[in-house]
PDB file of C-alpha atoms in Angstrom:
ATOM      1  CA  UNK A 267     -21.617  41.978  -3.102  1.00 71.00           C
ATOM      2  CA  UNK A 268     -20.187  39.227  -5.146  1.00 81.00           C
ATOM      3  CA  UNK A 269     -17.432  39.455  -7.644  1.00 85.00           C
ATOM      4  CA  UNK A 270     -15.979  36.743 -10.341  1.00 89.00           C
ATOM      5  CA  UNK A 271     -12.683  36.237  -9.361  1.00 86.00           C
ATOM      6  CA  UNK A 272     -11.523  37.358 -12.558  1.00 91.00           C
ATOM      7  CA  UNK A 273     -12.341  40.802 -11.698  1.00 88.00           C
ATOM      8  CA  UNK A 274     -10.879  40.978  -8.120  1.00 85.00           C
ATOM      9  CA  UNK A 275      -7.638  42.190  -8.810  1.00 88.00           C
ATOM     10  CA  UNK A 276      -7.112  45.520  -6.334  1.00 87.00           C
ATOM     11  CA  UNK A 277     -10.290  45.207  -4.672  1.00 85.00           C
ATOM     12  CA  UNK A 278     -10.254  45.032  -0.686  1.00 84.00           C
ATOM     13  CA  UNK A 279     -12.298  42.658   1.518  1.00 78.00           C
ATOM     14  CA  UNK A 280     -13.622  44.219   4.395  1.00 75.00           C
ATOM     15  CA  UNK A 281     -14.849  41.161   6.564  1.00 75.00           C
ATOM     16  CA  UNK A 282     -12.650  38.864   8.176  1.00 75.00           C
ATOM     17  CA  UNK A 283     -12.023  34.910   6.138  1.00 77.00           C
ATOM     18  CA  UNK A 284     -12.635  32.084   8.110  1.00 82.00           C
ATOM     19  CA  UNK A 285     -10.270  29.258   8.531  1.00 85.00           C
ATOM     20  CA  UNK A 286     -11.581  25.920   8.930  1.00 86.00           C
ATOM     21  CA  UNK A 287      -8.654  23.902  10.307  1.00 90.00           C
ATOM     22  CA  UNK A 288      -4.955  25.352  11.492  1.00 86.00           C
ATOM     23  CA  UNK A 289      -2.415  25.539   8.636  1.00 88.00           C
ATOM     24  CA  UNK A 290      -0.003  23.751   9.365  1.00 89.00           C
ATOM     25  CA  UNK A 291      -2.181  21.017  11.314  1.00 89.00           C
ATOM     26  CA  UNK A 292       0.039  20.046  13.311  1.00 91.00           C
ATOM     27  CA  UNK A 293       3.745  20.525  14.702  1.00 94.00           C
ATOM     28  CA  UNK A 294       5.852  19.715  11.220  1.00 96.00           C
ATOM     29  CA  UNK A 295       9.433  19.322  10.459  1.00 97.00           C
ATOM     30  CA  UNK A 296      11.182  21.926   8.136  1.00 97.00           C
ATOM     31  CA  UNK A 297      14.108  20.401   7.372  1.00 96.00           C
ATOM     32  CA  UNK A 298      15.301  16.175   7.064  1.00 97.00           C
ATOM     33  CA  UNK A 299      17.034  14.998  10.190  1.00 97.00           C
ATOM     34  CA  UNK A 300      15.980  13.504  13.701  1.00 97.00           C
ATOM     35  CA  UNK A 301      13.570  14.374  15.652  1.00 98.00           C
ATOM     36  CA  UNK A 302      14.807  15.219  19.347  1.00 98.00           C
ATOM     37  CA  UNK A 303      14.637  16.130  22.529  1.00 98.00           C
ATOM     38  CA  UNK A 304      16.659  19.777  22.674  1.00 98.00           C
ATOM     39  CA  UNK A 305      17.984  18.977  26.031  1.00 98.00           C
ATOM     40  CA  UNK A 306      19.823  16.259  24.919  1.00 98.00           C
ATOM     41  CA  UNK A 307      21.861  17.527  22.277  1.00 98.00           C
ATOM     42  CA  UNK A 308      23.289  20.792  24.264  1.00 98.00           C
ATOM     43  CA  UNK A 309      26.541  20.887  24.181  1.00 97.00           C
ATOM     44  CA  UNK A 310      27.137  18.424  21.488  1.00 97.00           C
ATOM     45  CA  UNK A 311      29.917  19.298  18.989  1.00 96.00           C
ATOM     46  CA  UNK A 312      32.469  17.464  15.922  1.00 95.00           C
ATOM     47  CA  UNK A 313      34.712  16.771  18.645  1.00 96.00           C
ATOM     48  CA  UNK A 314      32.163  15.922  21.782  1.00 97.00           C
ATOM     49  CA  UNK A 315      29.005  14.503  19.350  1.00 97.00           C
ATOM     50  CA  UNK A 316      26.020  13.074  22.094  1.00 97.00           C
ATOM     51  CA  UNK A 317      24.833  10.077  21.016  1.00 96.00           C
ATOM     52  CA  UNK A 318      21.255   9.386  20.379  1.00 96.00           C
ATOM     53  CA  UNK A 319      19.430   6.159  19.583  1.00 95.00           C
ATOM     54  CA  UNK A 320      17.184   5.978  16.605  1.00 94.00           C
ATOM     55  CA  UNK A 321      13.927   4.432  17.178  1.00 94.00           C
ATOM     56  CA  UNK A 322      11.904   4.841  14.192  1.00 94.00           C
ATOM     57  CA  UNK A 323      11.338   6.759  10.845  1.00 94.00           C
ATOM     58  CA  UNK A 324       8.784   8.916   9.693  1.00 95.00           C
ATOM     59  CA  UNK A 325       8.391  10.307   5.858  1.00 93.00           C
ATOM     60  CA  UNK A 326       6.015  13.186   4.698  1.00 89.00           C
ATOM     61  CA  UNK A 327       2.429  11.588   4.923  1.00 88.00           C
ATOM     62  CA  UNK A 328       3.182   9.018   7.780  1.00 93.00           C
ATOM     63  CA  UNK A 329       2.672   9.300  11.561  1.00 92.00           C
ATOM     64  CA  UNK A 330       4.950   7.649  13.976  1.00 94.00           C
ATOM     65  CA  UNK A 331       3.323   6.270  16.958  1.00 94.00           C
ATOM     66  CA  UNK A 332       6.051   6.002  19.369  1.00 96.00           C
ATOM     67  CA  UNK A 333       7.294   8.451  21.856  1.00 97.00           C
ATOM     68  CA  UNK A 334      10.864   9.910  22.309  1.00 97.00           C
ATOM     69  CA  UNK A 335      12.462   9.244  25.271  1.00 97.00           C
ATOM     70  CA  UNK A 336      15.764  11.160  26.772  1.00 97.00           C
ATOM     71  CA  UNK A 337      18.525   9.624  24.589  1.00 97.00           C
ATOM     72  CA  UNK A 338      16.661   8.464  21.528  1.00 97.00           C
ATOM     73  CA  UNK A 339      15.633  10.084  18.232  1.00 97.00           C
ATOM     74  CA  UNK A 340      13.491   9.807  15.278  1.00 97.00           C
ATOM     75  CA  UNK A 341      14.892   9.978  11.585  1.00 96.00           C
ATOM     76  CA  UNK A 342      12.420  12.897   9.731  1.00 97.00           C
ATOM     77  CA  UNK A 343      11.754  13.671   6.569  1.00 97.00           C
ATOM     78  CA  UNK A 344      10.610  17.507   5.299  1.00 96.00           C
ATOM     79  CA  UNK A 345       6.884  18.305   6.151  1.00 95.00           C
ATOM     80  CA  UNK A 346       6.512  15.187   8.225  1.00 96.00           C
ATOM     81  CA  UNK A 347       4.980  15.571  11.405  1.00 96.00           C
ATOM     82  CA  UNK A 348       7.088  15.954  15.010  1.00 96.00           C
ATOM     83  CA  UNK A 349       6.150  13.014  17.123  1.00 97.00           C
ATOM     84  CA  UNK A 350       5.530  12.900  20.876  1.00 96.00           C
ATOM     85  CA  UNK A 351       8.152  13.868  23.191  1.00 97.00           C
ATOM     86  CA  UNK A 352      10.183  15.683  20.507  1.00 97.00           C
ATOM     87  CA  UNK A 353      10.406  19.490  20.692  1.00 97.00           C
ATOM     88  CA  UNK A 354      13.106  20.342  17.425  1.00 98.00           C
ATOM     89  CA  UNK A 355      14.905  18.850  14.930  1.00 98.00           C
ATOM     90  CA  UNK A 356      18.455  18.407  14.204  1.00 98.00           C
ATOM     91  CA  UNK A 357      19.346  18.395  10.579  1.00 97.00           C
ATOM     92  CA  UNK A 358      21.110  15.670   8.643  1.00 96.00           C
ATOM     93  CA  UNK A 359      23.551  18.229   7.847  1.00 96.00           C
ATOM     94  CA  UNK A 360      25.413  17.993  11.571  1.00 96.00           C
ATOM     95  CA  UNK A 361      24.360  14.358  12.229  1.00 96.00           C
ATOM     96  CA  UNK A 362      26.519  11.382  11.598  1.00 93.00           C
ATOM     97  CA  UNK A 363      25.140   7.754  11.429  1.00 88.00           C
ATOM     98  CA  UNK A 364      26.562   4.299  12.361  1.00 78.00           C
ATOM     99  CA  UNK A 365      25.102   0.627  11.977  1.00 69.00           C
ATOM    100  CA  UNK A 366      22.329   2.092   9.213  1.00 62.00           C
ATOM    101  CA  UNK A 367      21.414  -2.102   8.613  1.00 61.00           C
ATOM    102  CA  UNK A 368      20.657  -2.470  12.353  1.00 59.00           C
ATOM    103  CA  UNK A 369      16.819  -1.904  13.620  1.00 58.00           C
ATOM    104  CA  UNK A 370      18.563   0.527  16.089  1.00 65.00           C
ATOM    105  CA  UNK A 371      21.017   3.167  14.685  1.00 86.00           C
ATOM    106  CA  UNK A 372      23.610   5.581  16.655  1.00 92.00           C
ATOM    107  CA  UNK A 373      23.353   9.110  15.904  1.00 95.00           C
ATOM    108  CA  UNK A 374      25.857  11.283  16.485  1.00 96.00           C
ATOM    109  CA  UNK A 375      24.805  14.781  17.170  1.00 97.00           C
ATOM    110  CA  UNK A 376      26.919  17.061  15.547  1.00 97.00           C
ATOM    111  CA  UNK A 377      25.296  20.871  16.941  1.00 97.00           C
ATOM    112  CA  UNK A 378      22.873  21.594  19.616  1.00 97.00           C
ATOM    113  CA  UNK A 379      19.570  22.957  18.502  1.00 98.00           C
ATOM    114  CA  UNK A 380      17.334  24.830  20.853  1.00 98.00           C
ATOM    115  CA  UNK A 381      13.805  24.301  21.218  1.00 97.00           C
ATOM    116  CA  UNK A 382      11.266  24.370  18.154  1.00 97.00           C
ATOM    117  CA  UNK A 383      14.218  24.547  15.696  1.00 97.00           C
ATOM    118  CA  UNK A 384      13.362  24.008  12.399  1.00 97.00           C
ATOM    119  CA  UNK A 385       9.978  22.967  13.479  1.00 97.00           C
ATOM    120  CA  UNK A 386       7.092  24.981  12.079  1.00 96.00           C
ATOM    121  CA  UNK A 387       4.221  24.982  14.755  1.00 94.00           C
ATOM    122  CA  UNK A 388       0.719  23.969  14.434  1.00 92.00           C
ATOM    123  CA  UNK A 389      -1.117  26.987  12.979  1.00 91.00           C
ATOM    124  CA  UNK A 390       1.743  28.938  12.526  1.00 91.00           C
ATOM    125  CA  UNK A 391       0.632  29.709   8.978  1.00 88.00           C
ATOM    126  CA  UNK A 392      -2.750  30.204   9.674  1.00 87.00           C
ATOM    127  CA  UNK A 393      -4.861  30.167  12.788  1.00 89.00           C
ATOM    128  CA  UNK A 394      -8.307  28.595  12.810  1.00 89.00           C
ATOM    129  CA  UNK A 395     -10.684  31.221  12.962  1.00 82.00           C
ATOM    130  CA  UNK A 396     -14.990  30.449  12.388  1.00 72.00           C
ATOM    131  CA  UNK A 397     -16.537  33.718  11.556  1.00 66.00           C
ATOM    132  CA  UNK A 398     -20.355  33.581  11.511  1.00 62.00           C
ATOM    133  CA  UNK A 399     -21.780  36.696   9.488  1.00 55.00           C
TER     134      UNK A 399
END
């Protein structure tokens, strides 16, 4: 049975709604920062920072098509998506930047982040699902 959507308020579906694609589609930052490698900010504090080298930039709607390596980093934006070889992000917020009108920045790692922090994973949201009825 069919109802305007006008007139669905309190009514119950009883079949399951596909979904097309994953929401998100892909692995996407939550928060500005760098883009990293976990393991190599662990144990990185104010006093003790680890240095990382910045490699490239990606905004919200752009792709970066290079790879993180141990020691290096990749300036983020909110909603953009994680590139290869990075598994969580460290936020601006307890970073620290030198040289910002050199191709290749230092970034000084303020606080360790574990693995997929701040990083909402592909399909997280919603999981594709094709029903057939």
């Amino acid at each position: 049975m069919n109802i305007p959507i006008e007139d669905s308020h309190d009514q119950v579906i009883f079949k399951d709604i596909a979904a097309l694609m994953d929401l998100p589609p892909f692995n996407r930052s939550l928060m500005d920062g760098y883009a990293v490698k976990a393991e190599d900010t662990f144990g990185a504090t104010d006093e003790a920072p680890k240095i990382l080298k910045c490699i490239d930039s990606i905004e919200a709607g752009s792709f970066s098509e290079k790879t993180i390596e141990n020691g290096e980093c990749i300036e983020i934006s909110t909603g953009a998506p994680i590139p290869n070889g990075s598994d969580a992000i460290a936020m601006v917020e307890f970073t620290d930047r030198e040289n910002e009108n050199e191709e290749y920045d230092k970034i000084y790692i303020l606080k360790s982040v574990a693995p997929n922090q701040d990083v909402a994973l592909q399909g997280s949201d919603i999981k594709k699902k094709i029903c057939y009825f």
